[in-house]
Amino acid sequence: MFRTALRNVLAHKARLMMTVLAVMLGVAFVSGTLVFTSTISDAFQKSSEKGFTGVDVAIEPRHKEEGRPGATPRLSQDLLDRAAKVPGAASATGTVSGFAAIADKKGKLVGEGFDSAGSNYYPGAGGKDPRYPLRSGRAPQNAGEIALDAKTAERAGYKVGDTVRVSVDGPVLSEKLTGIFTTDDGNVSAGGSLALFDTATAQRHYAKPGEFNRIDVKAATGTSQAALRTSLKQVLPKNAEATTAKELADEQSRAIAQGMDGMRSVLLVFAGISLFVGIFIIANTFTMLVAQRTKELALLRAVGASRRQVTRSVLIEAIVVGAVAGVLGLLVGIGIGAGLRALLNSTGATIPDGPLVVSPSTIATSLVVGVMVTKLAAWLPARRAAKIPPVAAMNSVHAVATTKSLVVRNSLGGALTAAGAALVLTATSSTMMGIGAALVLVGIFVLTPLLSRPVIAAAAPVLRMFGISGKLARQNAVRNPRRTAATASALMIGLTLITGLTVIAGSVQQAVDKMATSSLKADYVVSMASMTPLSPDVAQKLAAHPDVAAASPLRSSPARIDGGHQSLTGVNGRTIGKLTSLEFTAGSFAGLSGDKVVVDDATARSNHWKLGSSLDVTYEDGTKGRLSVSGIYKGNDLMRGVWVDKDALAPHQSQIDDRQVMVKTKGGATEATKDRLAKALGDNPAIQIQTKQDISDGISKAIGLLLNMLYGLLGMAVVVAVLGVVNTLAMSVFERQQEIGMLRAIGLDRKGIKRMVRLESLVISLFGGVMGVGLGVFFGWAAGDLIKKGISTYELVLPWGSMAVFLLLSALVGMLAALWPARRAAKLNMLAAIKAE
């Protein structure tokens, strides 16, 4: 039986090629994902490990102090001096760091924005900082001086002696470039930038004089990291902790691995979708192969083969096909992994250098996935073939489904669809929604043979326009409903997901537009491009500008209110009412001063607060007080929380900085006004001045980018579906050779044969397209109830234009998929075809 299975594989090479391609694409997606994420993870881990060379133990502040809701403590110069003198310590280095945006010579931001860092050059023995070897020039020694990493200097075109424009928290500084250094910093390797100041200047920017973020201690020769940490514990205050460099590297590696896990999971979901679609193609292929070999299999039964042996023979074919597809998929996947890395680099998201990682687990997974998916899809056709009685099989090429089997199938499909729809409609979580959607898709697939007849019958009036070719195409499409169902379902799944995502994305975009329009009166919102805090100087400069009618900063301060953790938002109580159009259910902004606060309705409900409620508060500096609710407003994702006057909050803040500044101008939002405001802020590349439309467009761009990525990922499933249509039609043409020969003999010309096959493909593809678009709209509508919980302005928006494009693409898929099968059918020799078995 094994030799028989191998002979069958070699005898049907052309027929199995599409199946191999379908499985190969799915496996390639899986292996490519594993190679890509493993390569990036390994590169970042090795880069981060380099960042800890020269460090044996790091002293860092504990994240919170008892009795205070916020305020991360700093490390003192005294602690640094004591750490350098403990037994086993060779040296101690103090680090203070934060954000530093570098502008190139054209005024544009250099680096990745979020990875634009600033730190201090801490000279040790010999006046050098071993962390940052100087390539040229000298280290910064005074205010007004700066050093840049070599990659940033090269990208921006800076040389020693040039003036560099840099922004730490808003105002632009013009610093003299005194040195260019090299570094193993992982952020720099990944495309970020690093600027160094002298220690006193860095402390002024990022902390307070004499304070550090971290102290790195180097062990003396013969002292282990564990022993050094034990010695350091003797001098540590309560607000600090010591961690070995190995523990820090391991922690960073775990964080990188977790970050990669999220990306890997998303990509593997789409790979799974491609494989799921491929299952239909494999099952279709083996069903037709088994049907075409019914007499052959019956003969095997007649000469003594058991049912189990016949089943095993078909499964061995599937295993061979799966193994070949798995090997090819692995090789293609390695290429995909390398290509994705190059693509990521080309977008500017540079990753550290490193080798392509192809782990043994990736190889094993690819082969196992290829074999198991193919074997699983072929099991049902193999079992069905073995159950056909030899005598019946000898007399009939096709085994017709019994009425009982159709009733069981339709009942099962109806039950699965109803259960899935009930879960989707009552879902309270995305997991529940996903399970329901999967059940609906499986149920619709089971019901597709039943649904195909009325849907394809609806196309009959159009097909009649093509004469006898159209009539034959319709009859061929419904002749074998199961085959039509499996072929159309592959395309249906891809279009269901694409349509659903498009519906949700369009609805979210409109909700964001409505939210920005309804809640903001301000003409501009000013913030840092990196989402880091703004200097209070920015709000002061904007408020004093002659074009500005009203301005208010938004600044956050952690607090504890009525025993629970809350974030207080400081605003200008006198002007905030002119900058927002929030709807109040009780009170207003009018009394927002002193100990009065306004709070969003959701927070008020969850804490049982009402107008006039008195609240116990502990500020970030530990001071206790009482607040009174003077207004309750309807919050949204842009504006919510507990708002207090900034002047009442400022005395309790250790460091005052703003998230953003809202600005209302006298002449409204114009490009000229925007340019004047930017000039007043020093034309800072790190500061963004956005209108309401800019905010909406920014979110729209992010949604569009995400949607395009998802389209690309789902495109793999659609490609697999196209292969399925080609495969089905090609094998159908082979199966109907005798019939096609008879049609040619009674007068249907080659053009008519081609037209018949193309119309059949078109009908099947449009059937899958209509089902996919319909299900996608249903899922998009059903997901609205979940989304409304987070975005109150969410409403269903149907993208009619996009849906029309999807249906046109379905038609195009059908026409392209039919090219080769139609040409093959037309080229058949009619006499040879009539004599074909």
Short mmCIF file of N, CA and C in Angstrom, two decimals, residues 300-447:
data_model
loop_
_atom_site.label_atom_id
_atom_site.label_comp_id
_atom_site.label_asym_id
_atom_site.label_seq_id
_atom_site.Cartn_x
_atom_site.Cartn_y
_atom_site.Cartn_z
N LEU A 300 -8.72 -2.37 -5.42
CA LEU A 300 -7.84 -2.72 -4.29
C LEU A 300 -8.62 -3.45 -3.21
N ARG A 301 -9.85 -2.97 -2.94
CA ARG A 301 -10.70 -3.64 -1.95
C ARG A 301 -11.05 -5.05 -2.41
N ALA A 302 -11.30 -5.18 -3.71
CA ALA A 302 -11.73 -6.47 -4.25
C ALA A 302 -10.62 -7.52 -4.18
N VAL A 303 -9.34 -7.08 -4.30
CA VAL A 303 -8.23 -8.05 -4.27
C VAL A 303 -7.70 -8.25 -2.86
N GLY A 304 -8.38 -7.67 -1.86
CA GLY A 304 -8.03 -8.02 -0.47
C GLY A 304 -7.63 -6.87 0.43
N ALA A 305 -7.55 -5.65 -0.08
CA ALA A 305 -7.17 -4.52 0.79
C ALA A 305 -8.32 -4.19 1.74
N SER A 306 -7.99 -3.92 2.99
CA SER A 306 -9.02 -3.57 3.99
C SER A 306 -9.33 -2.08 3.91
N ARG A 307 -10.40 -1.69 4.59
CA ARG A 307 -10.74 -0.27 4.65
C ARG A 307 -9.59 0.53 5.25
N ARG A 308 -9.00 -0.01 6.32
CA ARG A 308 -7.91 0.71 6.97
C ARG A 308 -6.74 0.92 6.02
N GLN A 309 -6.45 -0.10 5.19
CA GLN A 309 -5.34 0.02 4.25
C GLN A 309 -5.62 1.07 3.17
N VAL A 310 -6.87 1.10 2.70
CA VAL A 310 -7.22 2.12 1.71
C VAL A 310 -7.10 3.52 2.30
N THR A 311 -7.62 3.67 3.53
CA THR A 311 -7.50 4.98 4.21
C THR A 311 -6.04 5.36 4.39
N ARG A 312 -5.24 4.34 4.80
CA ARG A 312 -3.82 4.61 5.04
C ARG A 312 -3.12 5.01 3.74
N SER A 313 -3.52 4.39 2.62
CA SER A 313 -2.91 4.71 1.33
C SER A 313 -3.11 6.18 0.97
N VAL A 314 -4.35 6.69 1.18
CA VAL A 314 -4.63 8.09 0.86
C VAL A 314 -3.89 9.02 1.84
N LEU A 315 -3.82 8.62 3.11
CA LEU A 315 -3.14 9.46 4.10
C LEU A 315 -1.64 9.51 3.84
N ILE A 316 -1.07 8.41 3.35
CA ILE A 316 0.37 8.42 3.03
C ILE A 316 0.63 9.42 1.91
N GLU A 317 -0.27 9.47 0.91
CA GLU A 317 -0.14 10.48 -0.14
C GLU A 317 -0.11 11.88 0.48
N ALA A 318 -1.06 12.10 1.42
CA ALA A 318 -1.14 13.41 2.06
C ALA A 318 0.12 13.73 2.82
N ILE A 319 0.70 12.74 3.52
CA ILE A 319 1.91 12.96 4.31
C ILE A 319 3.08 13.33 3.39
N VAL A 320 3.19 12.63 2.25
CA VAL A 320 4.27 12.93 1.31
C VAL A 320 4.12 14.36 0.78
N VAL A 321 2.87 14.70 0.38
CA VAL A 321 2.61 16.06 -0.11
C VAL A 321 2.92 17.09 0.98
N GLY A 322 2.48 16.81 2.22
CA GLY A 322 2.72 17.73 3.33
C GLY A 322 4.20 17.89 3.65
N ALA A 323 4.97 16.79 3.57
CA ALA A 323 6.40 16.87 3.85
C ALA A 323 7.12 17.72 2.81
N VAL A 324 6.77 17.50 1.53
CA VAL A 324 7.38 18.31 0.46
C VAL A 324 7.02 19.78 0.65
N ALA A 325 5.72 20.03 0.93
CA ALA A 325 5.27 21.42 1.13
C ALA A 325 5.94 22.03 2.36
N GLY A 326 6.14 21.23 3.41
CA GLY A 326 6.78 21.74 4.63
C GLY A 326 8.21 22.17 4.39
N VAL A 327 8.97 21.34 3.64
CA VAL A 327 10.37 21.67 3.35
C VAL A 327 10.44 22.93 2.49
N LEU A 328 9.61 22.97 1.42
CA LEU A 328 9.61 24.15 0.56
C LEU A 328 9.16 25.39 1.33
N GLY A 329 8.14 25.21 2.19
CA GLY A 329 7.64 26.33 2.99
C GLY A 329 8.69 26.87 3.94
N LEU A 330 9.49 25.97 4.53
CA LEU A 330 10.57 26.39 5.43
C LEU A 330 11.58 27.24 4.67
N LEU A 331 11.98 26.79 3.48
CA LEU A 331 12.97 27.53 2.70
C LEU A 331 12.44 28.90 2.29
N VAL A 332 11.18 28.92 1.83
CA VAL A 332 10.57 30.20 1.45
C VAL A 332 10.41 31.09 2.69
N GLY A 333 10.06 30.47 3.83
CA GLY A 333 9.87 31.22 5.07
C GLY A 333 11.15 31.89 5.54
N ILE A 334 12.30 31.22 5.36
CA ILE A 334 13.59 31.83 5.71
C ILE A 334 13.80 33.08 4.87
N GLY A 335 13.44 32.99 3.59
CA GLY A 335 13.53 34.16 2.72
C GLY A 335 12.58 35.26 3.16
N ILE A 336 11.36 34.88 3.57
CA ILE A 336 10.38 35.87 4.06
C ILE A 336 10.90 36.56 5.31
N GLY A 337 11.49 35.78 6.23
CA GLY A 337 12.03 36.37 7.46
C GLY A 337 13.12 37.39 7.16
N ALA A 338 14.02 37.04 6.22
CA ALA A 338 15.07 37.98 5.83
C ALA A 338 14.47 39.21 5.15
N GLY A 339 13.45 38.98 4.32
CA GLY A 339 12.80 40.08 3.61
C GLY A 339 12.08 41.03 4.55
N LEU A 340 11.40 40.48 5.57
CA LEU A 340 10.69 41.32 6.54
C LEU A 340 11.68 42.19 7.32
N ARG A 341 12.82 41.62 7.64
CA ARG A 341 13.83 42.40 8.35
C ARG A 341 14.33 43.55 7.48
N ALA A 342 14.60 43.25 6.20
CA ALA A 342 15.05 44.31 5.29
C ALA A 342 13.97 45.36 5.10
N LEU A 343 12.69 44.91 5.03
CA LEU A 343 11.58 45.85 4.87
C LEU A 343 11.47 46.76 6.09
N LEU A 344 11.66 46.19 7.28
CA LEU A 344 11.59 46.97 8.51
C LEU A 344 12.69 48.02 8.52
N ASN A 345 13.88 47.63 8.09
CA ASN A 345 14.99 48.58 8.03
C ASN A 345 14.73 49.70 7.02
N SER A 346 14.07 49.35 5.89
CA SER A 346 13.82 50.34 4.84
C SER A 346 12.80 51.39 5.27
N THR A 347 11.95 51.06 6.26
CA THR A 347 10.95 52.02 6.75
C THR A 347 11.54 52.98 7.77
N GLY A 348 12.81 52.79 8.12
CA GLY A 348 13.45 53.67 9.10
C GLY A 348 13.48 53.06 10.49
N ALA A 349 12.74 51.97 10.71
CA ALA A 349 12.73 51.31 12.02
C ALA A 349 13.93 50.38 12.10
N THR A 350 15.12 50.96 12.22
CA THR A 350 16.37 50.19 12.19
C THR A 350 16.45 49.24 13.37
N ILE A 351 16.92 48.03 13.10
CA ILE A 351 17.15 47.08 14.18
C ILE A 351 18.63 46.76 14.24
N PRO A 352 19.12 46.33 15.40
CA PRO A 352 20.56 46.04 15.52
C PRO A 352 20.99 44.95 14.54
N ASP A 353 22.29 45.00 14.18
CA ASP A 353 22.85 43.98 13.30
C ASP A 353 22.89 42.65 14.02
N GLY A 354 22.79 41.58 13.25
CA GLY A 354 22.85 40.24 13.83
C GLY A 354 22.54 39.21 12.77
N PRO A 355 22.86 37.94 13.04
CA PRO A 355 22.63 36.88 12.05
C PRO A 355 21.15 36.52 11.95
N LEU A 356 20.79 35.89 10.83
CA LEU A 356 19.44 35.35 10.66
C LEU A 356 19.34 34.10 11.53
N VAL A 357 18.32 34.05 12.39
CA VAL A 357 18.20 32.95 13.35
C VAL A 357 17.16 31.94 12.86
N VAL A 358 17.63 30.72 12.53
CA VAL A 358 16.72 29.62 12.15
C VAL A 358 16.91 28.52 13.19
N SER A 359 16.05 28.50 14.19
CA SER A 359 16.21 27.58 15.31
C SER A 359 15.69 26.19 14.95
N PRO A 360 16.16 25.15 15.64
CA PRO A 360 15.63 23.79 15.41
C PRO A 360 14.12 23.72 15.61
N SER A 361 13.59 24.52 16.57
CA SER A 361 12.14 24.50 16.80
C SER A 361 11.38 25.04 15.59
N THR A 362 11.97 26.03 14.89
CA THR A 362 11.34 26.56 13.68
C THR A 362 11.28 25.50 12.59
N ILE A 363 12.38 24.77 12.42
CA ILE A 363 12.43 23.71 11.41
C ILE A 363 11.40 22.63 11.73
N ALA A 364 11.38 22.21 13.01
CA ALA A 364 10.45 21.15 13.42
C ALA A 364 9.00 21.61 13.26
N THR A 365 8.73 22.86 13.67
CA THR A 365 7.36 23.38 13.57
C THR A 365 6.89 23.42 12.12
N SER A 366 7.75 23.87 11.22
CA SER A 366 7.38 23.98 9.80
C SER A 366 7.02 22.62 9.23
N LEU A 367 7.86 21.60 9.51
CA LEU A 367 7.60 20.26 8.97
C LEU A 367 6.34 19.64 9.59
N VAL A 368 6.20 19.82 10.91
CA VAL A 368 5.03 19.25 11.59
C VAL A 368 3.74 19.91 11.09
N VAL A 369 3.77 21.25 10.95
CA VAL A 369 2.57 21.97 10.47
C VAL A 369 2.20 21.51 9.08
N GLY A 370 3.20 21.42 8.18
CA GLY A 370 2.92 21.00 6.80
C GLY A 370 2.29 19.62 6.74
N VAL A 371 2.87 18.68 7.48
CA VAL A 371 2.37 17.30 7.44
C VAL A 371 1.01 17.19 8.13
N MET A 372 0.86 17.78 9.32
CA MET A 372 -0.37 17.62 10.08
C MET A 372 -1.55 18.29 9.39
N VAL A 373 -1.36 19.50 8.83
CA VAL A 373 -2.46 20.19 8.16
C VAL A 373 -2.93 19.39 6.95
N THR A 374 -1.98 18.88 6.16
CA THR A 374 -2.35 18.10 4.98
C THR A 374 -3.02 16.79 5.38
N LYS A 375 -2.48 16.12 6.39
CA LYS A 375 -3.07 14.86 6.85
C LYS A 375 -4.47 15.07 7.40
N LEU A 376 -4.66 16.15 8.16
CA LEU A 376 -5.98 16.45 8.73
C LEU A 376 -7.00 16.70 7.63
N ALA A 377 -6.61 17.48 6.61
CA ALA A 377 -7.54 17.81 5.53
C ALA A 377 -7.87 16.60 4.67
N ALA A 378 -6.92 15.64 4.56
CA ALA A 378 -7.14 14.47 3.70
C ALA A 378 -7.85 13.34 4.42
N TRP A 379 -8.00 13.44 5.74
CA TRP A 379 -8.55 12.30 6.50
C TRP A 379 -9.99 11.99 6.11
N LEU A 380 -10.84 13.01 5.99
CA LEU A 380 -12.24 12.78 5.68
C LEU A 380 -12.42 12.18 4.28
N PRO A 381 -11.77 12.72 3.23
CA PRO A 381 -11.88 12.06 1.92
C PRO A 381 -11.37 10.63 1.94
N ALA A 382 -10.29 10.37 2.70
CA ALA A 382 -9.75 9.01 2.78
C ALA A 382 -10.75 8.07 3.44
N ARG A 383 -11.36 8.53 4.50
CA ARG A 383 -12.35 7.71 5.22
C ARG A 383 -13.57 7.46 4.34
N ARG A 384 -13.99 8.51 3.60
CA ARG A 384 -15.14 8.37 2.72
C ARG A 384 -14.85 7.36 1.61
N ALA A 385 -13.61 7.37 1.09
CA ALA A 385 -13.24 6.44 0.02
C ALA A 385 -13.27 5.00 0.51
N ALA A 386 -12.80 4.78 1.73
CA ALA A 386 -12.74 3.42 2.26
C ALA A 386 -14.12 2.84 2.56
N LYS A 387 -15.11 3.70 2.77
CA LYS A 387 -16.46 3.24 3.13
C LYS A 387 -17.30 2.83 1.91
N ILE A 388 -16.85 3.19 0.70
CA ILE A 388 -17.63 2.83 -0.50
C ILE A 388 -17.52 1.33 -0.74
N PRO A 389 -18.63 0.59 -0.84
CA PRO A 389 -18.58 -0.85 -1.12
C PRO A 389 -17.92 -1.10 -2.47
N PRO A 390 -17.08 -2.12 -2.61
CA PRO A 390 -16.37 -2.37 -3.87
C PRO A 390 -17.30 -2.50 -5.08
N VAL A 391 -18.43 -3.21 -4.92
CA VAL A 391 -19.34 -3.43 -6.06
C VAL A 391 -19.95 -2.12 -6.52
N ALA A 392 -20.37 -1.28 -5.55
CA ALA A 392 -20.95 0.03 -5.91
C ALA A 392 -19.91 0.90 -6.59
N ALA A 393 -18.69 0.86 -6.09
CA ALA A 393 -17.63 1.69 -6.67
C ALA A 393 -17.29 1.26 -8.08
N MET A 394 -17.35 -0.05 -8.35
CA MET A 394 -17.05 -0.54 -9.69
C MET A 394 -18.05 -0.02 -10.71
N ASN A 395 -19.29 0.19 -10.27
CA ASN A 395 -20.36 0.57 -11.19
C ASN A 395 -20.56 2.08 -11.32
N SER A 396 -19.95 2.88 -10.44
CA SER A 396 -20.20 4.33 -10.45
C SER A 396 -18.93 5.08 -10.11
N VAL A 397 -18.62 6.05 -10.94
CA VAL A 397 -17.42 6.84 -10.70
C VAL A 397 -17.63 7.78 -9.52
N HIS A 398 -18.82 8.27 -9.33
CA HIS A 398 -19.09 9.24 -8.27
C HIS A 398 -20.03 8.64 -7.25
N ALA A 399 -19.71 8.83 -6.01
CA ALA A 399 -20.59 8.40 -4.92
C ALA A 399 -21.49 9.56 -4.56
N VAL A 400 -22.78 9.42 -4.80
CA VAL A 400 -23.72 10.51 -4.55
C VAL A 400 -24.06 10.57 -3.07
N ALA A 401 -24.05 11.77 -2.52
CA ALA A 401 -24.39 11.95 -1.11
C ALA A 401 -25.84 11.55 -0.87
N THR A 402 -26.08 10.82 0.21
CA THR A 402 -27.44 10.39 0.54
C THR A 402 -28.22 11.55 1.14
N THR A 403 -29.57 11.41 1.11
CA THR A 403 -30.43 12.44 1.70
C THR A 403 -30.15 12.58 3.19
N LYS A 404 -29.91 11.43 3.84
CA LYS A 404 -29.65 11.45 5.28
C LYS A 404 -28.40 12.27 5.59
N SER A 405 -27.33 12.06 4.78
CA SER A 405 -26.09 12.79 5.06
C SER A 405 -26.28 14.30 4.86
N LEU A 406 -27.09 14.69 3.86
CA LEU A 406 -27.34 16.11 3.64
C LEU A 406 -28.15 16.72 4.77
N VAL A 407 -29.15 15.97 5.29
CA VAL A 407 -29.96 16.45 6.41
C VAL A 407 -29.09 16.64 7.65
N VAL A 408 -28.21 15.65 7.91
CA VAL A 408 -27.31 15.74 9.08
C VAL A 408 -26.39 16.94 8.93
N ARG A 409 -25.83 17.13 7.72
CA ARG A 409 -24.91 18.24 7.47
C ARG A 409 -25.60 19.58 7.68
N ASN A 410 -26.82 19.73 7.09
CA ASN A 410 -27.52 21.01 7.20
C ASN A 410 -27.96 21.28 8.63
N SER A 411 -28.34 20.24 9.35
CA SER A 411 -28.75 20.42 10.75
C SER A 411 -27.57 20.86 11.60
N LEU A 412 -26.42 20.20 11.36
CA LEU A 412 -25.21 20.56 12.12
C LEU A 412 -24.79 22.00 11.79
N GLY A 413 -24.81 22.35 10.50
CA GLY A 413 -24.45 23.71 10.09
C GLY A 413 -25.36 24.75 10.69
N GLY A 414 -26.67 24.47 10.69
CA GLY A 414 -27.63 25.41 11.27
C GLY A 414 -27.40 25.60 12.76
N ALA A 415 -27.10 24.49 13.46
CA ALA A 415 -26.88 24.58 14.91
C ALA A 415 -25.60 25.38 15.21
N LEU A 416 -24.52 25.13 14.47
CA LEU A 416 -23.27 25.86 14.70
C LEU A 416 -23.44 27.35 14.40
N THR A 417 -24.13 27.65 13.29
CA THR A 417 -24.34 29.06 12.92
C THR A 417 -25.17 29.79 13.96
N ALA A 418 -26.25 29.14 14.44
CA ALA A 418 -27.12 29.76 15.44
C ALA A 418 -26.37 29.97 16.75
N ALA A 419 -25.59 28.97 17.17
CA ALA A 419 -24.83 29.11 18.43
C ALA A 419 -23.79 30.21 18.31
N GLY A 420 -23.09 30.24 17.15
CA GLY A 420 -22.08 31.28 16.95
C GLY A 420 -22.69 32.67 16.90
N ALA A 421 -23.81 32.81 16.19
CA ALA A 421 -24.48 34.12 16.10
C ALA A 421 -24.95 34.59 17.47
N ALA A 422 -25.45 33.66 18.28
CA ALA A 422 -25.89 34.02 19.64
C ALA A 422 -24.72 34.52 20.48
N LEU A 423 -23.55 33.86 20.35
CA LEU A 423 -22.36 34.30 21.09
C LEU A 423 -21.90 35.68 20.61
N VAL A 424 -21.91 35.88 19.29
CA VAL A 424 -21.48 37.17 18.73
C VAL A 424 -22.38 38.30 19.21
N LEU A 425 -23.69 38.06 19.20
CA LEU A 425 -24.65 39.11 19.55
C LEU A 425 -24.68 39.42 21.04
N THR A 426 -24.28 38.45 21.86
CA THR A 426 -24.30 38.66 23.32
C THR A 426 -22.90 38.79 23.91
N ALA A 427 -21.88 38.91 23.05
CA ALA A 427 -20.49 38.93 23.52
C ALA A 427 -20.22 40.10 24.45
N THR A 428 -19.51 39.80 25.52
CA THR A 428 -19.10 40.84 26.47
C THR A 428 -17.58 41.01 26.47
N SER A 429 -16.88 40.23 25.64
CA SER A 429 -15.43 40.35 25.54
C SER A 429 -15.00 39.98 24.14
N SER A 430 -13.79 40.38 23.77
CA SER A 430 -13.28 40.08 22.43
C SER A 430 -13.07 38.58 22.25
N THR A 431 -12.70 37.88 23.33
CA THR A 431 -12.51 36.43 23.25
C THR A 431 -13.83 35.73 22.91
N MET A 432 -14.89 36.14 23.61
CA MET A 432 -16.21 35.58 23.36
C MET A 432 -16.66 35.88 21.92
N MET A 433 -16.38 37.10 21.48
CA MET A 433 -16.71 37.50 20.11
C MET A 433 -15.94 36.64 19.10
N GLY A 434 -14.66 36.39 19.37
CA GLY A 434 -13.84 35.59 18.46
C GLY A 434 -14.33 34.16 18.35
N ILE A 435 -14.71 33.57 19.50
CA ILE A 435 -15.22 32.20 19.49
C ILE A 435 -16.52 32.13 18.70
N GLY A 436 -17.39 33.11 18.94
CA GLY A 436 -18.66 33.16 18.21
C GLY A 436 -18.45 33.30 16.71
N ALA A 437 -17.51 34.19 16.32
CA ALA A 437 -17.23 34.41 14.90
C ALA A 437 -16.70 33.13 14.24
N ALA A 438 -15.82 32.41 14.97
CA ALA A 438 -15.28 31.16 14.42
C ALA A 438 -16.39 30.13 14.22
N LEU A 439 -17.31 30.04 15.19
CA LEU A 439 -18.44 29.10 15.06
C LEU A 439 -19.33 29.46 13.87
N VAL A 440 -19.58 30.77 13.70
CA VAL A 440 -20.41 31.20 12.56
C VAL A 440 -19.73 30.83 11.24
N LEU A 441 -18.43 31.08 11.13
CA LEU A 441 -17.71 30.76 9.89
C LEU A 441 -17.76 29.26 9.59
N VAL A 442 -17.53 28.44 10.63
CA VAL A 442 -17.59 26.98 10.42
C VAL A 442 -19.00 26.56 10.05
N GLY A 443 -20.00 27.14 10.76
CA GLY A 443 -21.39 26.79 10.47
C GLY A 443 -21.80 27.17 9.06
N ILE A 444 -21.39 28.38 8.61
CA ILE A 444 -21.72 28.82 7.25
C ILE A 444 -21.03 27.92 6.23
N PHE A 445 -19.79 27.51 6.54
CA PHE A 445 -19.09 26.60 5.63
C PHE A 445 -19.85 25.29 5.48
N VAL A 446 -20.33 24.76 6.60
CA VAL A 446 -21.10 23.51 6.54
C VAL A 446 -22.39 23.71 5.75
N LEU A 447 -23.00 24.90 5.87
CA LEU A 447 -24.27 25.19 5.18
C LEU A 447 -24.08 25.65 3.74
#
